[in-house]
Amino acid sequence: MTSPAPVVLAFLDPAFPDGRFADASSPQLLVTDQGATRGDGIFETMLAVGGTVRKIQAHLDRLAGSAGALDLAIPGEDEWRRAITAAVSEHRAQHPPASATDDELVVKLVVTRGVEGASTPTAWVQVSPAGAAGRRQRETGIDVILLDRGYDSDVAERAPWLLLGAKTLSYAVNMAALRYARKQGADDVIFTSSDGRVLEGPTSTVLMAHVETSDDGTSVKRLITPLLDSGILPGTSQGALFAAAKAAGWELGYGPLEPQDLLDADAVWLISSVRMLAPVNRIDGKEIGTPSVQKELTAELNELFAGIQ
């Protein structure tokens, strides 16, 4: 039997400027907390490498956006930053990394509406080691299947109460989709809308690339992602990588995308903060792109992404 991963918890508490540390192996959440009873809350997941949390401002901005969509009062940025710094430092002190290649931590920010009848949210920072599966998928790539999310691509604008652009705790459908994919022999999922648009993965953003030759014989590389207004979560990793790719001379594009666009691409990836850039090898059993081109583009984008803080 394997030992559970070491976890450090720091609850945001006005009485503790750097967070109130709690024993992760002991019960901490009241059974009446609405995060547990209703999934009423939000979260962000970040990656810390060598003790430095990547894209922290982008994640705090998205956390605030999700809170606004839920009419949820959350602690301020300075409180989050202090608690994040303290929790990461505490984890590294308690569990020093075995090597530089193992020095990756998952940093999760969680806010719930709190216990029933209370006016104060429950908020904490959770720090744990990054799993080996994400690193493996970065290197070997993944097989995905397309699944219908059941909404059309205009529903986010028509029904904002569905919270499709917010990162909420209500992840039961996303996790069910991943379990279904694994039963089919796949690693992950790309959701599509009921009107045939490419959306996102359960925990990731979709990227695709085309390489073309211009009239003067130079290579033109284009990086494309689905439209945000189709009800997908704005990807912090996608946004950061787009900025780095643009500076490196890539052209950028935003959907709308259809499944055939993915099948015709030179390369497709799922990108997220912890797993980072995972090449898609097959979609519904069909090979994607050319392996040599995918490998070259993946290496270039990984180098760009590694420089992002």
XYZ file of C-alpha atoms in Angstrom:
309
model
C 0.000 0.000 0.000
C 1.467 3.353 -1.022
C 1.676 6.233 1.431
C -0.525 9.267 0.780
C 1.168 12.253 -0.798
C 2.354 14.829 1.777
C -0.013 17.809 1.855
C 0.291 21.204 3.532
C -2.866 23.229 4.258
C -2.961 26.933 5.062
C -6.412 28.381 5.818
C -6.863 32.091 5.190
C -7.769 33.579 8.552
C -7.660 37.263 9.586
C -5.992 36.224 12.845
C -3.064 34.625 10.974
C -1.456 36.986 8.408
C 0.395 34.159 6.613
C -2.412 31.629 6.903
C -3.397 29.218 9.645
C -1.647 25.900 9.093
C -3.724 22.778 9.624
C -3.035 19.057 9.725
C -4.114 17.672 6.341
C -4.452 14.179 7.807
C -7.160 15.366 10.233
C -10.717 16.515 9.429
C -10.816 20.243 8.691
C -14.050 20.983 6.810
C -17.429 21.160 8.549
C -20.036 18.820 7.087
C -22.343 21.806 6.628
C -19.844 23.658 4.431
C -21.542 24.456 1.129
C -18.452 23.484 -0.808
C -19.063 19.912 0.365
C -22.849 19.877 0.351
C -23.455 21.773 -2.906
C -20.147 22.197 -4.700
C -20.712 25.920 -4.178
C -17.265 27.400 -4.525
C -14.319 28.062 -6.800
C -10.704 26.995 -7.129
C -7.470 27.512 -9.019
C -4.606 25.070 -9.507
C -1.052 26.276 -10.084
C 2.382 24.726 -10.482
C 5.365 25.682 -8.344
C 8.773 24.837 -9.799
C 11.815 25.227 -7.570
C 9.618 26.978 -5.016
C 8.356 29.591 -7.497
C 4.658 29.569 -8.375
C 4.095 30.050 -12.092
C 1.538 32.539 -13.503
C 0.335 33.510 -10.046
C -1.209 36.832 -11.124
C -3.139 35.212 -13.985
C -4.558 32.643 -11.572
C -5.500 35.260 -8.983
C -7.202 37.288 -11.721
C -9.186 34.246 -12.868
C -10.088 33.369 -9.262
C -11.502 36.873 -8.871
C -13.426 36.497 -12.135
C -14.930 33.205 -10.981
C -15.846 34.775 -7.640
C -17.629 37.590 -9.454
C -19.634 35.102 -11.517
C -20.757 33.361 -8.304
C -21.311 36.556 -6.278
C -18.796 35.113 -3.824
C -16.732 37.297 -1.484
C -13.122 36.093 -1.343
C -9.922 37.200 0.411
C -7.774 39.847 -1.249
C -4.722 39.245 -3.408
C -2.213 40.140 -0.700
C -3.735 37.579 1.670
C -3.562 34.903 -1.003
C 0.030 35.728 -1.877
C 1.175 35.564 1.743
C -0.587 32.253 2.324
C 0.741 30.778 -0.933
C 4.324 31.764 -0.104
C 4.047 30.397 3.420
C 2.437 27.101 2.339
C 4.981 26.426 -0.416
C 7.878 27.245 1.930
C 6.414 25.009 4.632
C 6.007 22.084 2.231
C 9.583 22.416 0.973
C 10.860 22.618 4.552
C 8.912 19.530 5.659
C 9.516 17.543 2.476
C 12.701 18.685 0.725
C 12.729 17.716 -2.979
C 14.825 14.665 -3.775
C 16.227 16.320 -6.891
C 15.751 19.359 -9.127
C 13.705 17.275 -11.576
C 11.328 16.318 -8.740
C 10.902 19.882 -7.497
C 7.340 20.444 -8.717
C 4.439 21.179 -6.395
C 0.726 21.550 -7.066
C -0.667 24.655 -5.380
C -4.453 24.763 -5.124
C -6.505 27.746 -3.998
C -10.011 26.878 -2.800
C -12.899 29.081 -1.657
C -16.345 27.828 -0.650
C -19.402 29.831 0.355
C -18.811 28.568 3.890
C -21.124 26.809 6.289
C -24.878 27.054 5.925
C -26.160 30.354 7.297
C -22.716 31.955 7.722
C -21.540 35.060 5.892
C -17.851 34.153 5.840
C -16.362 31.951 3.101
C -13.982 29.089 3.772
C -10.674 29.634 1.980
C -7.429 27.703 1.953
C -4.207 26.963 0.089
C -3.298 23.316 -0.450
C 0.203 22.253 -1.507
C 1.113 18.725 -2.604
C 3.664 17.036 -4.900
C 2.970 16.941 -8.622
C 2.129 13.437 -9.822
C 4.225 11.416 -12.225
C 1.321 10.905 -14.651
C 1.340 14.519 -15.802
C 5.072 14.482 -16.499
C 4.719 11.202 -18.377
C 1.938 12.569 -20.584
C 4.022 15.627 -21.444
C 6.685 13.283 -22.775
C 4.688 10.479 -24.418
C 1.534 12.315 -25.477
C -2.080 11.274 -25.004
C -4.995 9.684 -26.832
C -8.303 11.528 -26.540
C -11.910 11.041 -27.520
C -14.490 13.652 -28.490
C -17.532 13.909 -26.218
C -20.647 16.045 -26.604
C -21.010 18.396 -23.652
C -24.725 18.725 -24.342
C -24.862 22.517 -24.779
C -24.697 24.587 -27.953
C -21.897 27.115 -28.402
C -24.119 30.122 -27.595
C -25.395 28.896 -24.251
C -22.843 30.777 -22.111
C -24.212 34.126 -23.290
C -27.822 32.967 -23.201
C -27.644 31.315 -19.763
C -24.874 32.877 -17.628
C -26.175 31.060 -14.533
C -24.625 27.868 -15.932
C -21.242 29.392 -14.940
C -19.501 27.836 -17.943
C -16.694 30.413 -17.896
C -16.009 30.076 -14.156
C -13.739 27.548 -12.447
C -16.174 26.126 -9.908
C -15.962 23.163 -7.556
C -18.771 21.440 -9.491
C -16.473 19.053 -11.374
C -18.530 15.857 -11.203
C -19.357 15.963 -14.935
C -15.712 16.612 -15.865
C -14.497 13.707 -13.762
C -17.226 11.446 -15.165
C -16.052 12.321 -18.681
C -12.474 11.345 -17.809
C -13.606 8.044 -16.305
C -15.652 7.325 -19.410
C -12.642 8.060 -21.634
C -10.435 5.683 -19.683
C -13.019 2.923 -20.008
C -12.739 3.459 -23.773
C -8.942 3.115 -23.629
C -8.233 6.857 -23.975
C -6.374 9.232 -21.662
C -8.468 12.368 -21.932
C -11.414 14.145 -23.539
C -12.069 17.090 -25.822
C -15.600 18.399 -25.351
C -17.657 19.542 -28.326
C -20.846 21.603 -28.329
C -24.143 20.188 -29.541
C -23.779 22.352 -32.666
C -20.399 20.828 -33.487
C -17.846 23.309 -32.113
C -14.633 22.286 -30.361
C -14.639 23.491 -26.736
C -12.039 22.355 -24.178
C -10.827 19.400 -22.123
C -12.272 18.619 -18.677
C -9.167 20.129 -17.067
C -7.347 21.723 -20.000
C -7.427 24.039 -23.006
C -7.207 22.838 -26.610
C -4.427 24.102 -28.877
C -3.668 23.199 -32.492
C -1.029 24.279 -34.995
C -0.567 24.569 -38.726
C 2.777 25.019 -40.460
C 2.643 26.597 -43.915
C 5.151 27.903 -46.442
C 4.695 31.526 -47.509
C 5.190 32.853 -51.015
C 8.780 33.809 -50.219
C 9.569 30.287 -49.013
C 9.645 31.019 -45.280
C 7.840 28.837 -42.764
C 4.747 30.276 -41.112
C 3.623 28.682 -37.847
C 0.085 29.360 -36.641
C -1.180 28.507 -33.151
C -4.973 28.307 -32.749
C -7.382 27.822 -29.846
C -11.213 27.758 -29.619
C -13.192 30.968 -29.136
C -13.670 31.925 -25.488
C -17.257 33.080 -26.040
C -18.319 29.493 -26.729
C -18.543 28.854 -22.974
C -15.047 27.663 -22.135
C -12.794 28.588 -19.248
C -10.114 31.147 -20.182
C -6.857 29.169 -19.958
C -4.054 30.874 -18.036
C -1.496 28.581 -19.699
C -2.979 29.171 -23.155
C -2.882 32.924 -22.633
C 0.715 32.912 -21.428
C 1.876 30.611 -24.213
C 0.094 32.705 -26.861
C 1.956 35.799 -25.646
C 5.301 33.982 -25.752
C 4.582 32.440 -29.163
C 3.602 35.795 -30.639
C 6.867 37.301 -29.424
C 8.701 34.387 -31.060
C 7.072 35.035 -34.430
C 4.124 32.638 -34.413
C 0.812 33.744 -35.844
C -2.168 33.351 -33.507
C -5.751 32.388 -34.223
C -9.025 31.845 -32.374
C -11.769 29.462 -33.613
C -14.492 28.675 -34.193
C -13.093 25.183 -34.601
C -14.789 21.972 -35.637
C -13.538 18.418 -35.011
C -12.285 18.118 -38.583
C -9.982 21.085 -37.949
C -8.252 19.068 -35.235
C -7.925 16.029 -37.497
C -6.400 18.205 -40.237
C -3.933 19.966 -37.929
C -0.185 19.441 -37.970
C -0.271 19.115 -34.173
C -2.799 19.256 -31.334
C -2.182 19.669 -27.612
C -4.063 19.873 -24.348
C -2.467 22.475 -22.097
C -2.966 23.072 -18.381
C -0.999 24.562 -15.506
C 0.209 21.339 -13.886
C 0.477 18.871 -16.776
C 1.567 21.719 -19.063
C 1.740 20.868 -22.789
C 0.544 17.332 -23.604
C 0.718 16.363 -27.308
C -2.388 14.628 -28.648
C -1.375 11.504 -30.553
C -4.851 10.268 -31.552
C -8.394 11.590 -31.542
C -11.091 8.893 -31.636
C -8.374 6.486 -32.748
C -7.192 8.641 -35.687
C -3.543 9.709 -35.856
C -2.987 13.455 -35.611
C -0.468 15.287 -37.779
C 3.010 14.049 -38.578
C 5.015 12.709 -35.596
C 8.232 14.481 -36.606
C 6.460 17.829 -37.048
C 4.562 17.400 -33.798
C 7.797 16.605 -31.959
C 9.539 19.675 -33.383
C 6.656 22.031 -32.598
C 6.203 20.564 -29.122
C 9.878 21.104 -28.319
C 9.704 24.721 -29.476
C 6.544 25.485 -27.512
C 7.880 23.720 -24.414
C 10.956 25.925 -24.537
C 8.764 29.017 -24.771
C 6.500 27.791 -21.982
C 9.443 27.005 -19.688
C 10.394 30.679 -19.713
C 6.996 31.807 -18.411
C 6.712 32.823 -14.754
